[in-house]
Short mmCIF file of C-alpha atoms in Angstrom, two decimals:
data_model
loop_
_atom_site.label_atom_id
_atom_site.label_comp_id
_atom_site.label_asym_id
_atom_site.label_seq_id
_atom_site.Cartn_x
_atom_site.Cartn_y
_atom_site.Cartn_z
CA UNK A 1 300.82 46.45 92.14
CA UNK A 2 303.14 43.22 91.42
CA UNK A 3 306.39 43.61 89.95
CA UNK A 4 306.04 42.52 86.33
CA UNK A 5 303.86 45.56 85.90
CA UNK A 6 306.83 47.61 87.29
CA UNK A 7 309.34 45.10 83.94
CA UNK A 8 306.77 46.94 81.09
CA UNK A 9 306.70 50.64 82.95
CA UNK A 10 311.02 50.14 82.52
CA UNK A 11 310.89 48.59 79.44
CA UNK A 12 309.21 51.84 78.13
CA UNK A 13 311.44 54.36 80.12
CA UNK A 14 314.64 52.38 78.45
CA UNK A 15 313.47 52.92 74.68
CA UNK A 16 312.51 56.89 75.72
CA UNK A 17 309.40 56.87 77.05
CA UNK A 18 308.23 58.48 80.12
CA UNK A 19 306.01 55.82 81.99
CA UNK A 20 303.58 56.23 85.03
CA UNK A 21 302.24 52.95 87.28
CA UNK A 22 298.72 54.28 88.64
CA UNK A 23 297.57 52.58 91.48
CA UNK A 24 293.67 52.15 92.56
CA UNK A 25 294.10 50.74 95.44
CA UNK A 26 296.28 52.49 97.68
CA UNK A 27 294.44 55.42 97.21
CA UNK A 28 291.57 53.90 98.64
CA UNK A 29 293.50 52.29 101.90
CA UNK A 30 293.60 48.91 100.02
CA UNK A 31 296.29 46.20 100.37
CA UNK A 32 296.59 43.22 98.14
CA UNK A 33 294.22 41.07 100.18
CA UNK A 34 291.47 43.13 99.60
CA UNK A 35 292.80 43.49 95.93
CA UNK A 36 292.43 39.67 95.53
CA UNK A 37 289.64 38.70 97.52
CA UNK A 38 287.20 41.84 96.29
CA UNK A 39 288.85 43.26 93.32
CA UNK A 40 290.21 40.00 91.12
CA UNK A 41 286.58 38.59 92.09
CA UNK A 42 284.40 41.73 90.56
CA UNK A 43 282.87 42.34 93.71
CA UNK A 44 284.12 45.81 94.70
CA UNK A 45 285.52 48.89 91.90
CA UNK A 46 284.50 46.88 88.50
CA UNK A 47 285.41 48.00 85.35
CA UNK A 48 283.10 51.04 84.74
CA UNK A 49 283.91 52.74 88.63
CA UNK A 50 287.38 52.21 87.66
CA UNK A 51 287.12 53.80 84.58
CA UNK A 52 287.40 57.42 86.71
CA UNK A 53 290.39 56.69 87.94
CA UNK A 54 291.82 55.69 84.20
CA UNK A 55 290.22 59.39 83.27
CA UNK A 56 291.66 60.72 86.39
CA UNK A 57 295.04 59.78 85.72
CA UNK A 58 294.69 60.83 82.08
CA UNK A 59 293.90 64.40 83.74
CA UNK A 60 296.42 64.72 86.25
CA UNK A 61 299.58 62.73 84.08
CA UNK A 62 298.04 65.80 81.93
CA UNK A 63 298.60 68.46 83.75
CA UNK A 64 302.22 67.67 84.79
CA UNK A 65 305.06 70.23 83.02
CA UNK A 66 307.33 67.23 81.71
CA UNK A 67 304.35 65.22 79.68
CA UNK A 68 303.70 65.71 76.40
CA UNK A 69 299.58 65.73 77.41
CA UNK A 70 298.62 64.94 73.85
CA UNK A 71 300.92 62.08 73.36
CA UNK A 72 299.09 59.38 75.99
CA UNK A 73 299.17 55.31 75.27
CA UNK A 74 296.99 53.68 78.09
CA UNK A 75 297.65 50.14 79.28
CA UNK A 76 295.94 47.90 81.28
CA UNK A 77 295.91 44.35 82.53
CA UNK A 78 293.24 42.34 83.14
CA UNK A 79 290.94 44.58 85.26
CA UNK A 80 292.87 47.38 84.10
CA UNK A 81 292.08 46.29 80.93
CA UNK A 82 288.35 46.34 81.46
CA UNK A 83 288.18 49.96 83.04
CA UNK A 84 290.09 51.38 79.94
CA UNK A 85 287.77 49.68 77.68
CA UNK A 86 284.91 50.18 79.66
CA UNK A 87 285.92 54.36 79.27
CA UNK A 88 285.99 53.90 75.59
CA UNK A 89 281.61 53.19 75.68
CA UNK A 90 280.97 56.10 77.47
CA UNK A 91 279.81 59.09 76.30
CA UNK A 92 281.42 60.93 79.35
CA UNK A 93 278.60 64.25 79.18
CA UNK A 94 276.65 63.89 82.38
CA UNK A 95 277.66 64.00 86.19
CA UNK A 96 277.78 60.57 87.45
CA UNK A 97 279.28 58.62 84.52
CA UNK A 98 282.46 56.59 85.29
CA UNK A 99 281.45 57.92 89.10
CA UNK A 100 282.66 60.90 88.40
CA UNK A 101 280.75 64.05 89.34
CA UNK A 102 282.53 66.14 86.38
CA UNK A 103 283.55 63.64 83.24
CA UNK A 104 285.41 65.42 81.08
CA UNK A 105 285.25 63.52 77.12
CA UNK A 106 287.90 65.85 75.89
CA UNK A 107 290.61 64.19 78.30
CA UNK A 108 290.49 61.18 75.62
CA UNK A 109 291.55 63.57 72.69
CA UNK A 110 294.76 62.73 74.33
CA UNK A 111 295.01 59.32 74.31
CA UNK A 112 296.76 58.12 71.33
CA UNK A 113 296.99 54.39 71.69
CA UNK A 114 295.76 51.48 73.94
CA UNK A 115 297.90 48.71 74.78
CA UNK A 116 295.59 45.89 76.66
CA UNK A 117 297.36 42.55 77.93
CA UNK A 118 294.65 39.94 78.36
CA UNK A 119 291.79 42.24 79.18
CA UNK A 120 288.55 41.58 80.96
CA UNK A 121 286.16 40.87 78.75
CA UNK A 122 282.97 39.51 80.23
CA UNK A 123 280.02 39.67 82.22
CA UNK A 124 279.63 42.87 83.13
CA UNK A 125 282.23 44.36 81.09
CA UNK A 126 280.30 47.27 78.43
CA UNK A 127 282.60 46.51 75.51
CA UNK A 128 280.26 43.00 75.33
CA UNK A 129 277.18 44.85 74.12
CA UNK A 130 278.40 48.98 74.16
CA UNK A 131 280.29 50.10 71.03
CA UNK A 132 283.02 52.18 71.43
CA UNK A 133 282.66 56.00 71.24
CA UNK A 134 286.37 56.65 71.11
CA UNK A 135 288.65 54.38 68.90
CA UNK A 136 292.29 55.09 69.56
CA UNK A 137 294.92 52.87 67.74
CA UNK A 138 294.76 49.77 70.39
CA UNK A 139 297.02 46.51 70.50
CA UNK A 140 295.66 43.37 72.74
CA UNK A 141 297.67 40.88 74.05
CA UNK A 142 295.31 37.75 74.51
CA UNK A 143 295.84 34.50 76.09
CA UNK A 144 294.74 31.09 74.23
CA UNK A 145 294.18 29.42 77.67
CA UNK A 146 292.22 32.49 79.57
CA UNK A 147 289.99 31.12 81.80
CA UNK A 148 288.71 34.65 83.02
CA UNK A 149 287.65 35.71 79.25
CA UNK A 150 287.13 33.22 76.45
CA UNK A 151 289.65 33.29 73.92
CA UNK A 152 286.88 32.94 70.81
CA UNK A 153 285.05 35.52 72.86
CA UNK A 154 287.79 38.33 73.22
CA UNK A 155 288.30 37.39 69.43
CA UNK A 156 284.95 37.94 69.26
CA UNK A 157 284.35 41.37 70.47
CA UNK A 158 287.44 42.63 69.03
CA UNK A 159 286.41 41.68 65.58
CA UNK A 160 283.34 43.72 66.03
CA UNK A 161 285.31 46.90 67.04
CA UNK A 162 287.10 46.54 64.10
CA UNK A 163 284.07 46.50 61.96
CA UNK A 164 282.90 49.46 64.05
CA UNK A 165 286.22 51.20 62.39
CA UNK A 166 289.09 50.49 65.60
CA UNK A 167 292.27 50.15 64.46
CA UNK A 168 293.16 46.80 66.64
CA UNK A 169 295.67 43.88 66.05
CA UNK A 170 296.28 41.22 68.47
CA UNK A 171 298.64 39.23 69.52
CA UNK A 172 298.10 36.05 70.65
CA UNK A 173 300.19 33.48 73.34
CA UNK A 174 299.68 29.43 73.73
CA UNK A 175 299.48 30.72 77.90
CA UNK A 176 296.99 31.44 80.93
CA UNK A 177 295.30 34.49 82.29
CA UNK A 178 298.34 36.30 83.93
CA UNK A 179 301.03 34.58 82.14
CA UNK A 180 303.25 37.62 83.07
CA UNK A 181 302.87 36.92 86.82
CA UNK A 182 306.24 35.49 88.05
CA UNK A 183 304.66 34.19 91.27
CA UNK A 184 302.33 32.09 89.61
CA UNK A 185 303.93 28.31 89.75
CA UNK A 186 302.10 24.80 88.76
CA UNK A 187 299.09 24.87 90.55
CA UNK A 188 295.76 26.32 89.74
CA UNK A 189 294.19 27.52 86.15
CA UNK A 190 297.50 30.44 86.04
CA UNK A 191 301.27 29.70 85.11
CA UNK A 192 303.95 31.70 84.22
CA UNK A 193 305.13 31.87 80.90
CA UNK A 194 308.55 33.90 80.23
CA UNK A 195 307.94 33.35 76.61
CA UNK A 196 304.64 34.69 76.46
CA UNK A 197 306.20 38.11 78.41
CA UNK A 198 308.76 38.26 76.14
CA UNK A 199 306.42 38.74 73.04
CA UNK A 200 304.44 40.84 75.22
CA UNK A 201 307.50 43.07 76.14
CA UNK A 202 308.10 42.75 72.27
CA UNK A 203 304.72 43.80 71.05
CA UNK A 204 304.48 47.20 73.36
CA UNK A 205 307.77 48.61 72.32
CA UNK A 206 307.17 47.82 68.98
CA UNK A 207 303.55 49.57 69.95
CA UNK A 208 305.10 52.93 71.77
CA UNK A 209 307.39 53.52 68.46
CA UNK A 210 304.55 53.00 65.83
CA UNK A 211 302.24 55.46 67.98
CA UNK A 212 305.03 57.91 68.50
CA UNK A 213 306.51 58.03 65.33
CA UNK A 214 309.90 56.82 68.07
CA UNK A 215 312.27 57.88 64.84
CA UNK A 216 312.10 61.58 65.47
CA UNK A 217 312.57 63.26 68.99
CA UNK A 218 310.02 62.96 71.59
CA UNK A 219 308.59 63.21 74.86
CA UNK A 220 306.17 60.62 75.00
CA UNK A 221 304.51 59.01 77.64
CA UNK A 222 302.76 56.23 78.45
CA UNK A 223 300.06 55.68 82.03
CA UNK A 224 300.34 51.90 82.93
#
């Protein structure tokens, strides 16, 4: 988990909403060298194993007495991206989907939004050739200069979820994959871009008070 993720769970909490940061890894006795090295690369938990834990945390973030539990905008970023989109393809009515023994579809009833910051979007992500079975009001945040996932692509597959009836816009930033990441400096394909966060930033709170109606009194939440 790297801070900036840490700047949109605040920026949330500060307009009213309650916001949770769900971590794979640690669960699983994984630090952030095995995050880079087997993670980033697609090589261990892709997309659709991940997708449990995004239906996991839907279940437990539930269950808790404070949450509104039908009031739920999921984010992701990057691979976190991917496993949220990769839960909206699956039909979620057999043991063993998402690698879970008990997949529950009625968890997504609850989700009322998606809010995806330069998601994952090829080989062997599902949303490439799956259409998606649940279509909650989503917002993506794509970068012109993504060297993970086409630009023209993500535009792409979007544009086809929208025919399939999604309610999507997009937002789009002259900036690299991870644009968001402060660490990031001049070398490589990634750079930071405070700009690019900013309208990011911009875009979800403006995304949290469309989906919750953030004029009359509530107890929202959003899982990050």
């Amino acid at each position: 988990m790297r801070p900036h993720i840490y700047h949109y769970a605040e920026a949330a909490a500060a307009v009213g909403v309650r916001a949770y940061v769900v971590d794979s890894l640690k669960a699983r006795g994984w630090g952030r060298s095995h995050g880079v090295t087997l993670v980033c690369t697609g090589l261990a938990l892709q997309g659709y194993e991940r997708s449990g834990d995004v239906l996991a945390a839907i279940k437990g973030i539930s269950a808790l007495s404070e949450v509104r539990s039908d009031q739920i905008v999921l984010s992701g970023w990057s691979h976190g991206g991917w496993s949220i989109m990769d839960l909206m393809t699956e039909p979620l009515k057999r043991p063993g989907e998402a690698r879970l023994a008990d997949p529950d579809p009625a968890l997504i009833d609850h989700v009322r939004g998606l809010f995806l910051v330069y998601p994952y979007i090829s080989f062997p992500a599902r949303s490439l050739r799956h259409p998606w079975i649940y279509r909650p009001r989503t917002r993506v945040a794509l970068a012109r200069k993504d060297h993970l996932t086409a630009y023209a692509r993500a535009i792409s597959v979007l544009d086809r979820l929208r025919a399939d009836g999604l309610t999507v816009d997009m937002l789009s930033f002259d900036a690299t994959h991870a644009y968001d990441e402060q660490s990031f400096g001049g070398i490589g394909p990634m750079h930071h871009d405070q700009a690019a966060m900013d309208g990011t930033t911009e875009g979800l709170i403006s995304f949290l008070r469309e989906v919750f109606n953030m004029d009359l009194p509530s107890q929202a939440v959003a899982a990050g």
